CSV table of C-alpha atoms in Angstrom, one decimal:
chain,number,residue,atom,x,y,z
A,1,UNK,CA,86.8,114.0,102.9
A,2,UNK,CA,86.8,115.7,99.6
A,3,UNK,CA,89.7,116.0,97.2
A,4,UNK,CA,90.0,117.2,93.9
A,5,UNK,CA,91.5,115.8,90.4
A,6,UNK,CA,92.4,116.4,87.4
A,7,UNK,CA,92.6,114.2,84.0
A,8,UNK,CA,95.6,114.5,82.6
A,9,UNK,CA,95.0,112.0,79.9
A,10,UNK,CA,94.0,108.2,78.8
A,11,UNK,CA,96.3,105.2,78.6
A,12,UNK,CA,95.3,102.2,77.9
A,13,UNK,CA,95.1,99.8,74.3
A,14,UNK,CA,91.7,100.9,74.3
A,15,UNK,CA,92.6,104.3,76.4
A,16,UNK,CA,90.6,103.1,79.1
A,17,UNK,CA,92.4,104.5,82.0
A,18,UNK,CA,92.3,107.6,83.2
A,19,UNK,CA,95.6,109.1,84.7
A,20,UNK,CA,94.2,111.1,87.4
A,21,UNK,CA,96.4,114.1,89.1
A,22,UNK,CA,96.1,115.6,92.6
A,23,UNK,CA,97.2,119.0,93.1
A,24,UNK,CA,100.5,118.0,94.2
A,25,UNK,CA,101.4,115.9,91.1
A,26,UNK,CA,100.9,112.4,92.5
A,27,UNK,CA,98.9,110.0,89.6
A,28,UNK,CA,96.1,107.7,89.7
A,29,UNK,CA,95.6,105.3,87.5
A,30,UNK,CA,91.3,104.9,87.7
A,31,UNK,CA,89.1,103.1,85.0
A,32,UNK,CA,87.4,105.5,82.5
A,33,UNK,CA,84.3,103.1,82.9
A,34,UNK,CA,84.1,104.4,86.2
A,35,UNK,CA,83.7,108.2,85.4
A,36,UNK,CA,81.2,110.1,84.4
A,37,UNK,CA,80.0,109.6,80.5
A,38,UNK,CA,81.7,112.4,78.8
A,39,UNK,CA,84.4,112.9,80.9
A,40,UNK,CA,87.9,114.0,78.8
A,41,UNK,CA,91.0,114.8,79.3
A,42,UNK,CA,91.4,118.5,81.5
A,43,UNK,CA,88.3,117.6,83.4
A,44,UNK,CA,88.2,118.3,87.0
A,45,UNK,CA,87.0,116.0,89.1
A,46,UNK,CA,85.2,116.3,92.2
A,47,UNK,CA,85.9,112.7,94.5
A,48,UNK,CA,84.0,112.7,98.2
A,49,UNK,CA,85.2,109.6,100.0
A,50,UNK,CA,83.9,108.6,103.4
A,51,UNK,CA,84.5,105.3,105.3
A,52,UNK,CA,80.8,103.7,105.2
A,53,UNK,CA,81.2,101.4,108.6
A,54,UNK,CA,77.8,99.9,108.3
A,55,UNK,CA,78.6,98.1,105.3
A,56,UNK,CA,81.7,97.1,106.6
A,57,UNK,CA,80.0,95.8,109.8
A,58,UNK,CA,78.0,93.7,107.8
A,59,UNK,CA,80.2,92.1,105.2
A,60,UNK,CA,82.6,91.1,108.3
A,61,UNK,CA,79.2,90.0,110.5
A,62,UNK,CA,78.1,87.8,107.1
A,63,UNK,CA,81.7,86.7,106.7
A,64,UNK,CA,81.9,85.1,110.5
A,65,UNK,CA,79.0,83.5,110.1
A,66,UNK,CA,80.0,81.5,107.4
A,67,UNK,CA,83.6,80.7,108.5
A,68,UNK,CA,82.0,79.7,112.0
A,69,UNK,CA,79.4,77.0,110.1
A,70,UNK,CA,82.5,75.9,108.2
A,71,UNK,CA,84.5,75.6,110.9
A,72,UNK,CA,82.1,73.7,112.8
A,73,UNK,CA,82.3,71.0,110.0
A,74,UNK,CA,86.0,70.9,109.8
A,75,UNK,CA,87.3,67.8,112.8
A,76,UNK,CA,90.7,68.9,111.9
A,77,UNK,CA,92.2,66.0,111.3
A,78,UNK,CA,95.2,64.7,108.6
A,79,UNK,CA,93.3,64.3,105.0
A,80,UNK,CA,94.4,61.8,102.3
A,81,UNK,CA,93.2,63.0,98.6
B,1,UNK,CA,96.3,71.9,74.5
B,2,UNK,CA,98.7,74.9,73.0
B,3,UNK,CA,101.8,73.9,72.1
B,4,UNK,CA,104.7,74.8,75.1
B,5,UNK,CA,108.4,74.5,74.5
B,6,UNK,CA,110.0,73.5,77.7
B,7,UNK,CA,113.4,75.1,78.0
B,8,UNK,CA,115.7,74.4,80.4
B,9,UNK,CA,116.9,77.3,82.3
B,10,UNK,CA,119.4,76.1,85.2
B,11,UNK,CA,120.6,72.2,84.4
B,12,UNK,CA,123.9,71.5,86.0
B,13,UNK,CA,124.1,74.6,88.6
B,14,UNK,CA,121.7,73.7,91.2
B,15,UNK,CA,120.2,70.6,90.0
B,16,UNK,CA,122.1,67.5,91.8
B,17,UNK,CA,120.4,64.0,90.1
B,18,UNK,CA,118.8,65.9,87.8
B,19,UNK,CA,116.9,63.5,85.7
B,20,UNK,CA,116.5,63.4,82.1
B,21,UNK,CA,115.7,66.1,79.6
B,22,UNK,CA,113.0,68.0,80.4
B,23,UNK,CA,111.9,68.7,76.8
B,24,UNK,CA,111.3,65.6,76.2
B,25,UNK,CA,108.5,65.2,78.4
B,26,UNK,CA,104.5,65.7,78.2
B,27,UNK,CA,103.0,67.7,79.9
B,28,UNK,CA,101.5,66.1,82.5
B,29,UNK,CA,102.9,63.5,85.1
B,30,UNK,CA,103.8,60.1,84.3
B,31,UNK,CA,106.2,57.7,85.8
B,32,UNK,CA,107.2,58.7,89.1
B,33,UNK,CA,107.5,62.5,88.2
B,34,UNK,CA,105.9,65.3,90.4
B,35,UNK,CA,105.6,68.6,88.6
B,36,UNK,CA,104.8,72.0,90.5
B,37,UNK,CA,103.9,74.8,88.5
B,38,UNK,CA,104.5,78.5,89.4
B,39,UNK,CA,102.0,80.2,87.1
B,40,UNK,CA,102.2,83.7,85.2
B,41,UNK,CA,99.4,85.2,86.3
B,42,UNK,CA,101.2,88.9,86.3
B,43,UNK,CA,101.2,90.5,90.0
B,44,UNK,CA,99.9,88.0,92.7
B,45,UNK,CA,100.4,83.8,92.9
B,46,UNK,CA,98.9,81.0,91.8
B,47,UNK,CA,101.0,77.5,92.3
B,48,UNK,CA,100.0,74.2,90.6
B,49,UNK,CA,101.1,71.1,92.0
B,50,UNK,CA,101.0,67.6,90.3
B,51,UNK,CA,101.8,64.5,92.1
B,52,UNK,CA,102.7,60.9,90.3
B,53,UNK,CA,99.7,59.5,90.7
B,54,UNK,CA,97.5,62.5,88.7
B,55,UNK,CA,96.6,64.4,92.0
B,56,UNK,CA,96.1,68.2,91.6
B,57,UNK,CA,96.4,70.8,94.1
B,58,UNK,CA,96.0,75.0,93.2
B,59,UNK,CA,97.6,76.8,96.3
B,60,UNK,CA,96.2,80.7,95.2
B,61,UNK,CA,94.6,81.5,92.1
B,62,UNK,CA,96.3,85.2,91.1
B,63,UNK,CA,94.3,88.1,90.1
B,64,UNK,CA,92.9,87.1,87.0
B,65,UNK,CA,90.6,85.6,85.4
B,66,UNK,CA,93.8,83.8,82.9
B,67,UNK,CA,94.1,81.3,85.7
B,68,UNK,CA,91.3,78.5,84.7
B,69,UNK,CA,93.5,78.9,81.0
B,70,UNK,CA,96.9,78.3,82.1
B,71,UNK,CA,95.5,75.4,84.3
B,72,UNK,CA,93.6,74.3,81.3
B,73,UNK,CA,96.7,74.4,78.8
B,74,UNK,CA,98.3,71.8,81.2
B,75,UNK,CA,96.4,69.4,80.7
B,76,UNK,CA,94.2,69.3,83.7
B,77,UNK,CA,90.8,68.1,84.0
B,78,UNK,CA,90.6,68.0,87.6
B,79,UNK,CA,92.0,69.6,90.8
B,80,UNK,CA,91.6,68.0,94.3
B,81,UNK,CA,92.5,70.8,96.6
B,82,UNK,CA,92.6,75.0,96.4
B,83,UNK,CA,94.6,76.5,98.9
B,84,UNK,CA,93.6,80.6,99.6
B,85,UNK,CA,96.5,81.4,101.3
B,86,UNK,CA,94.9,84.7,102.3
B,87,UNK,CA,92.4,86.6,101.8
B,88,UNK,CA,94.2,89.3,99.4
B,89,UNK,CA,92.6,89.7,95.7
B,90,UNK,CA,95.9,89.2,94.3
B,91,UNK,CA,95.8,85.1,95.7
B,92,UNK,CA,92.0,84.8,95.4
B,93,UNK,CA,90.9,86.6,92.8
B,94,UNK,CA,90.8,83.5,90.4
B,95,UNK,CA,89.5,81.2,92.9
B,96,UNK,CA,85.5,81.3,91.6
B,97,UNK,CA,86.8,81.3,88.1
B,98,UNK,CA,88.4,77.6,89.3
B,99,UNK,CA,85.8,76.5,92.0
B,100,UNK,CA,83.4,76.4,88.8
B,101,UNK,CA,85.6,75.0,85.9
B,102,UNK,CA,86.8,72.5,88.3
B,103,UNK,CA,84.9,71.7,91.2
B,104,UNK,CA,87.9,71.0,93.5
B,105,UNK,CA,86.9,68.3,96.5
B,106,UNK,CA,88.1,70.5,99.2
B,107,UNK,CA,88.8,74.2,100.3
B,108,UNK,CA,91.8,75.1,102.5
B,109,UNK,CA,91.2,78.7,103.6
B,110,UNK,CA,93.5,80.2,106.6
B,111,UNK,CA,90.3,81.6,108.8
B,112,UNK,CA,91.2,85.1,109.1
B,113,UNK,CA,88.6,87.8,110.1
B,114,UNK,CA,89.9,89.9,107.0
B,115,UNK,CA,87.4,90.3,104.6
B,116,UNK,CA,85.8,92.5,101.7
B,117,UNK,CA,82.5,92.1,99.6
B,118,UNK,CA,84.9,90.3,97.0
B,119,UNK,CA,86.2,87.5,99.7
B,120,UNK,CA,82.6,86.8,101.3
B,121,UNK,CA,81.3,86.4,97.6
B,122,UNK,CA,83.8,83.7,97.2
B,123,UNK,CA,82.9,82.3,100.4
B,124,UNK,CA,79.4,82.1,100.0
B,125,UNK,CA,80.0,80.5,96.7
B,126,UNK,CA,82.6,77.8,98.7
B,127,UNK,CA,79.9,77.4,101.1
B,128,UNK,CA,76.7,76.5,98.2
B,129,UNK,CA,79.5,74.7,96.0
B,130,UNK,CA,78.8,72.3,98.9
B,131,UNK,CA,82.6,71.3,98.7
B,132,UNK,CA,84.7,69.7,101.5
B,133,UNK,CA,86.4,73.0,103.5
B,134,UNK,CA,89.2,73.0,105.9
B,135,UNK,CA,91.3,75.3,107.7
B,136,UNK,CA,94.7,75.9,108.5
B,137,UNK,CA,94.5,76.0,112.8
B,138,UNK,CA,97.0,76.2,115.5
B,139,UNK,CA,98.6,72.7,114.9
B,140,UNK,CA,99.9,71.6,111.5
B,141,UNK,CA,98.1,69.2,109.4
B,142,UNK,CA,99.2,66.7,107.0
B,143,UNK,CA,97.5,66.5,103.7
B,144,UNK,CA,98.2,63.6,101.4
B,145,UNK,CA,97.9,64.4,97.7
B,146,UNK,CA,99.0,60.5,96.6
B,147,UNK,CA,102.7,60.4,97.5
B,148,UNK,CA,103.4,64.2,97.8
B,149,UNK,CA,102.7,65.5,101.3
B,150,UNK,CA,101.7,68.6,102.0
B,151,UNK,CA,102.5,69.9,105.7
B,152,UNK,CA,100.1,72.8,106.3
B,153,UNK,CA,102.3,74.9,109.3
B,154,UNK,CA,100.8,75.9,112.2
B,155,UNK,CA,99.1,79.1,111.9
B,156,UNK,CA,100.0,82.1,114.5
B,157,UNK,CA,97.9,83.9,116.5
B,158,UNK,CA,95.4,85.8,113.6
B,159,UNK,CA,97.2,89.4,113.2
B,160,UNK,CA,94.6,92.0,112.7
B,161,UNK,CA,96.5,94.7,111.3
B,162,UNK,CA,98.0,92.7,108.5
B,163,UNK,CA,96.6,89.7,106.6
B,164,UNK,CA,99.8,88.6,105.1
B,165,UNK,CA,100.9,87.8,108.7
B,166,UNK,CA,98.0,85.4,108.8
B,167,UNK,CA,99.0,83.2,105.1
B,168,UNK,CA,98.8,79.9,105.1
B,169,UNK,CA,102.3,77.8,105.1
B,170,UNK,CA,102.7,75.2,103.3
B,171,UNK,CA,105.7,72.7,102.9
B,172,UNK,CA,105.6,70.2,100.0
B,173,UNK,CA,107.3,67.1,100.0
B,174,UNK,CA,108.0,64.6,97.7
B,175,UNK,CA,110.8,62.1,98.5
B,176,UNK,CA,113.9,64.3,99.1
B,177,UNK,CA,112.6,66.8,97.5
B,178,UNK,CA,110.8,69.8,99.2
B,179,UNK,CA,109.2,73.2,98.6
B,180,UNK,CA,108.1,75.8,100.9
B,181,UNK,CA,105.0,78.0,100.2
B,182,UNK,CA,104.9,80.7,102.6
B,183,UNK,CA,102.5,82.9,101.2
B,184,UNK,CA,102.6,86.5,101.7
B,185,UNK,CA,104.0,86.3,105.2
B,186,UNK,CA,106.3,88.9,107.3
B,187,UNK,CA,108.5,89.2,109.8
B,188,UNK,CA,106.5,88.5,112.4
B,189,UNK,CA,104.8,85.1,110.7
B,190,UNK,CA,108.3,84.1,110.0
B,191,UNK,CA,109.4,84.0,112.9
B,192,UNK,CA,106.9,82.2,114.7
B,193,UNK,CA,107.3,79.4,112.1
B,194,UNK,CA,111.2,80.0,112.8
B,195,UNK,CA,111.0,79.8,117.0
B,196,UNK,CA,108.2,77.3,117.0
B,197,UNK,CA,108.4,74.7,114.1
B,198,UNK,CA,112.0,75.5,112.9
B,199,UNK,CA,111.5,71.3,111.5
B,200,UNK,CA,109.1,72.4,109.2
B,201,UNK,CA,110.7,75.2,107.3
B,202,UNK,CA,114.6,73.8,107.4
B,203,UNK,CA,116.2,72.8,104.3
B,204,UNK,CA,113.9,73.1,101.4
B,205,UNK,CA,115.2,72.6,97.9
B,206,UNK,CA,113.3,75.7,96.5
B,207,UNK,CA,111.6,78.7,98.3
B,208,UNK,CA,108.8,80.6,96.8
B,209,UNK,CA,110.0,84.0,97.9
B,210,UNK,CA,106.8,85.5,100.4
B,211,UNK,CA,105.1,88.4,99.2
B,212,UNK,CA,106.8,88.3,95.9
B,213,UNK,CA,110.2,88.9,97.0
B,214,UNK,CA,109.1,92.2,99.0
B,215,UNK,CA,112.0,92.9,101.5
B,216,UNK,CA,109.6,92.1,104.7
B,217,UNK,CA,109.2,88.5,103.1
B,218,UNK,CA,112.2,87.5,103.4
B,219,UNK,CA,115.6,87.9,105.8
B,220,UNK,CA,119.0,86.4,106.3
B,221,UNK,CA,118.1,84.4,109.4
B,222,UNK,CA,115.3,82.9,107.0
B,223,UNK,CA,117.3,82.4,104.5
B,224,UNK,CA,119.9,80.4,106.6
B,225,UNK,CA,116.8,78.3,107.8
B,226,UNK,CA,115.5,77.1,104.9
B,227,UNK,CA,118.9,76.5,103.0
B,228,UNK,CA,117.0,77.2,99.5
B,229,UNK,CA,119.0,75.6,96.4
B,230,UNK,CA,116.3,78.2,94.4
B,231,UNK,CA,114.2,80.9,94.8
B,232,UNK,CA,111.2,81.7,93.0
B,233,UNK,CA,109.5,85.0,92.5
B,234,UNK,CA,106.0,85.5,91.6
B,235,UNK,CA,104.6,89.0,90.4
B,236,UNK,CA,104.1,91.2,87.5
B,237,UNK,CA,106.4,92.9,85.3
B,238,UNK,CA,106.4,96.8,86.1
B,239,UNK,CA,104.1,96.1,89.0
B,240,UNK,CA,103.7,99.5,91.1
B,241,UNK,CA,104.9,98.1,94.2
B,242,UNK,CA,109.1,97.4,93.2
B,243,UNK,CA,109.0,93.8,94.1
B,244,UNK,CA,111.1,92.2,93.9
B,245,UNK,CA,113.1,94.3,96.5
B,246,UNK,CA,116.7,95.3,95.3
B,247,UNK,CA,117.6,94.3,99.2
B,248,UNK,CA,116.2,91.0,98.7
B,249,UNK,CA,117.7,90.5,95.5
B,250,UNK,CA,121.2,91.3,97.3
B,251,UNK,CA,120.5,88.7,99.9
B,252,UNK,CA,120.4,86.4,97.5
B,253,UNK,CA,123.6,87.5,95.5
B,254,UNK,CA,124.7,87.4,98.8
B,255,UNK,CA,123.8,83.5,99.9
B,256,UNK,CA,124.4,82.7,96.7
B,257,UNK,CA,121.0,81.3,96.1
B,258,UNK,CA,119.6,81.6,92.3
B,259,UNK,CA,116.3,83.8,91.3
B,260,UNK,CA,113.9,82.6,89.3
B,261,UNK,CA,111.0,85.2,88.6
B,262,UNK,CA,107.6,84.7,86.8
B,263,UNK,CA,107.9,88.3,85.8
B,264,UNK,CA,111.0,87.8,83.3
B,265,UNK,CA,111.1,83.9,83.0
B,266,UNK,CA,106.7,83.7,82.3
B,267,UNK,CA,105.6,80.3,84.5
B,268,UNK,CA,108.5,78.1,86.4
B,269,UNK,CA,108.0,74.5,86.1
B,270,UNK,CA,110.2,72.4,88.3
B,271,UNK,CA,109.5,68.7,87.9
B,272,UNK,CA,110.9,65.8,90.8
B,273,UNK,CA,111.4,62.3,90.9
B,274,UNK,CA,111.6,62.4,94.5
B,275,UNK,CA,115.3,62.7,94.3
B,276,UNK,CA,116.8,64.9,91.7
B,277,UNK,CA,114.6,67.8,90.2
B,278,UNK,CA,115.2,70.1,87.1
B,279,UNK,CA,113.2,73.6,86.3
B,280,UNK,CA,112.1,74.9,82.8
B,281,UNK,CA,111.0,78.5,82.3
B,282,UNK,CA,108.2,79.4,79.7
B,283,UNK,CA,109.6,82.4,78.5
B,284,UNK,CA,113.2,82.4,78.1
B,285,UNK,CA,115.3,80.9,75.5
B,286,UNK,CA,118.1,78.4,76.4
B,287,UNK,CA,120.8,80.2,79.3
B,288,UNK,CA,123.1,79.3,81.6
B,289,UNK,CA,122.6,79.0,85.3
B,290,UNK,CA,120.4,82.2,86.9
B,291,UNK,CA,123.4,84.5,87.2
B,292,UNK,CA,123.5,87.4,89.9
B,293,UNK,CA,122.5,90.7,88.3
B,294,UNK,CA,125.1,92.3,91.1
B,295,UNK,CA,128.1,93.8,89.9
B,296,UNK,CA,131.3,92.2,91.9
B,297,UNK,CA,133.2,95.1,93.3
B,298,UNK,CA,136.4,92.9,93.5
B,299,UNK,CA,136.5,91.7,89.9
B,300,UNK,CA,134.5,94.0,87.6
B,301,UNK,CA,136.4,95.8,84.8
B,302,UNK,CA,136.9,99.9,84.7
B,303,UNK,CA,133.7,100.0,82.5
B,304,UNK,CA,131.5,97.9,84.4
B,305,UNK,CA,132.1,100.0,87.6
B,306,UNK,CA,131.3,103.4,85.5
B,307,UNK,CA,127.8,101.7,84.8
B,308,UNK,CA,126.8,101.9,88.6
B,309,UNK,CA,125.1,105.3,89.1
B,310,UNK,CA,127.5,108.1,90.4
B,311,UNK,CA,130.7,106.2,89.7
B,312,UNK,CA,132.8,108.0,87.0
B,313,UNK,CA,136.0,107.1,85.8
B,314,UNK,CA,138.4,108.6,88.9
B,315,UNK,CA,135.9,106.7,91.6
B,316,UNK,CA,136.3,103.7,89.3
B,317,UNK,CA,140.0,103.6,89.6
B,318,UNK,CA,140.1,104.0,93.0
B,319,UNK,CA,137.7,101.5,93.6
B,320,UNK,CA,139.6,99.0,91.7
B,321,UNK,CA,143.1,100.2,93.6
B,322,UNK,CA,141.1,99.5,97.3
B,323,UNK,CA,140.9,95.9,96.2
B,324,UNK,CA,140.2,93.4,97.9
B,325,UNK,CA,136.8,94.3,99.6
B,326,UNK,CA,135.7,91.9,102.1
B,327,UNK,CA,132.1,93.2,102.2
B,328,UNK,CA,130.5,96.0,100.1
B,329,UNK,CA,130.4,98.1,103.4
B,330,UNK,CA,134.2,97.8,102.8
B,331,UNK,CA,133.8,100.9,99.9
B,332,UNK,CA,133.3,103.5,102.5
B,333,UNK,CA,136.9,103.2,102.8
B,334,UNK,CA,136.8,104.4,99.0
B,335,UNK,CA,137.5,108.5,98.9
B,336,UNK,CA,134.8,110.1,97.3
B,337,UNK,CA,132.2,107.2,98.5
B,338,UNK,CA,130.5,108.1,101.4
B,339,UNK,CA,127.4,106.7,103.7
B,340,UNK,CA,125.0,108.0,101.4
B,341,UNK,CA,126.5,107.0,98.1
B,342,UNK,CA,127.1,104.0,99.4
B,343,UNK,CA,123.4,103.3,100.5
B,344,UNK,CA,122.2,103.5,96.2
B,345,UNK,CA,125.4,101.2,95.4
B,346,UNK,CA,124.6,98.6,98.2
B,347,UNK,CA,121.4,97.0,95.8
B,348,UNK,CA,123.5,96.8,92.8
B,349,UNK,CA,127.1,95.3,94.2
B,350,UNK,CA,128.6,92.4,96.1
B,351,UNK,CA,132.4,91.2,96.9
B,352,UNK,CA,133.1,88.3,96.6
């Protein structure tokens, strides 16, 4: 999925956000530290975005292994501090 | 320690026994006082809780990084317990901040499958910190932090589609005194904690709104439940998402049950001797009594009815001639206000 944006301009005490705009006028508020160096203001952008499912299939996988050797410590009981 | 002025925000309205002054107090517990902290940490929650006897729980840690700070500035050296509630940035994103300034004893996490490479980082971290770590499971669980008791509610079946559904409850009790800390959850949470452990969630002196004061966080039948003398709301000035709700607000106005946010009143400190309780705001100077921000459509003046949007000075009048209005859907009866006009007054008015 591609979509394109604009820069309409920087906010920010130190104008470190972006204020991104699609083509229908919606805004994004993205941090400059994450754009290109030399991006400015009237810039187009260019953002491809794509759902990466291995990656997700392997921080959930790592996550449930975890939980399940935590779990297997955890007798459930009532707990006095 | 930086130097905090206590001020007392709501003394005499919904504060039965209330013990003495609150400014003259230290900041941390002594005598038979609990304290429990609703922090300003901007758009998420992060909820301190003191007992007597110098125990420390910290249910959610906010978003920020401000959290080990405000925990700091309170005189803290220690916390026994952390509570993620869920696994939502805005709760946890603290938490590693806390695990290493503090080295709490144990972890209460709710279990969920929900993850991101943000939560497993705080897990692994949980899981080398070699802490004690718990979880919130079908049945409830007591957990005694010296004489206030924490009641962990039963957690429903994990929901999938939406992690709020899946927060951890939590009911706080200290003598007579109670709070209920139901996280983010929703309708369909609620009301498995409604039909199934109705004991659990009934009659709570103050109710930390869930999902900070969205309108699927809270409802009348909830509302009616829990029988809240105050409500606290926890979230972030201008935040993007309109919480609080202008219909949750209303519900309030309507059961008459006071609103406390973290947003304009900075952190909430209520403080119990196990009977009476009092609550000091950060922030604000000296007021009265949280006051509804609705406009009473059977007692406002001319002018105050010409502030509402679309009312000018002819709807006014007549508004003011239909008196009395039993409830606002009563207005429709009102020429000139119709369904739709009515819908954008509805959030801003009551009768009364």
């Amino acid at each position: 999925m591609k979509i394109r944006l604009s820069i309409d301009h920087f906010e920010g005490d130190r104008k470190q956000i972006a204020v991104l705009l699609t083509d229908d006028g919606e805004q994004i508020n993205w941090p400059k530290k994450l754009l290109p160096r030399g991006t400015k203001a009237g810039d187009i952008l260019s953002f491809e975005i794509e759902r990466d499912l291995e990656a997700t299939k392997q921080v959930s996988e790592q996550t449930r292994q975890i939980q399940e050797e935590l779990k297997h410590r955890d007798p459930g009981e009532d707990l006095k501090l | 320690m930086r130097s905090f002025t206590w001020l007392l925000v709501a003394l005499g309205f919904c504060l039965p026994a209330a013990p003495a002054t609150a400014q003259d107090r230290p900041e941390t517990t002594h005598d038979k006082t609990a304290i429990i902290d609703f922090l300003d940490v901007g758009q998420g929650d992060a909820i301190l809780i003191r007992s007597p006897e110098g125990k420390t729980a910290l249910i959610d840690a906010g978003p920020s990084k401000e959290i080990v700070r405000l925990i700091r500035e309170r005189g803290v050296k220690s916390i026994d317990l952390v509570v993620v509630s869920h696994h939502h940035a805005d709760h946890y994103g603290g938490m590693d901040d806390v695990i290493r300034a503090f080295h709490p004893r144990v972890f209460l996490d709710n279990g969920s499958s929900h993850t991101t490479p943000n939560y497993l980082k705080l897990l692994r971290l949980v899981r080398d910190s070699g802490m004690r770590v718990i979880f919130a499971g079908e049945a409830s669980r007591k957990i005694e932090l010296g004489s206030v008791i924490l009641t962990v509610l039963p957690q429903p079946p994990e929901d999938p589609h939406d992690e709020n559904d899946n927060s951890i409850g939590l009911r706080v009790r200290y003598g007579s005194f109670s709070a209920l800390l139901p996280g983010d959850s929703q309708s369909r949470e609620r009301a498995f904690w409604m039909r199934n452990v109705p004991e659990l969630v009934r009659d709570c002196t103050v109710l930390k709104l869930a999902h900070h004061g969205s309108r699927n966080g809270t409802d009348a039948r909830w509302l009616r439940l829990v029988q809240p003398k105050l409500a606290v709301a926890s979230l972030g000035s201008g935040n993007e998402y309109g919480h609080p709700h202008p219909q949750t607000v209303a519900l309030l106005a309507d059961l008459r049950v006071p609103l406390l946010r973290t947003d304009r009143d900075g952190t909430i400190t209520i403080r119990s001797d196990g009977e009476g309780w009092d609550v000091v705001s950060s922030r604000h100077a000296p007021r009265g009594p949280p006051k509804s921000e609705h406009i009473n459509v059977n007692t406002a003046t001319q002018a105050e009815l010409e502030q509402l949007p679309g009312i000018g000075p002819a709807l006014a009048k007549r508004i003011i001639e239909g008196r009395p209005y039993r409830t606002v859907d009563d207005l429709e009866r009102v020429k000139g206000i119709g369904k739709r006009r009515l819908a954008g007054l509805r959030p801003l008015v009551m009768a009364r």
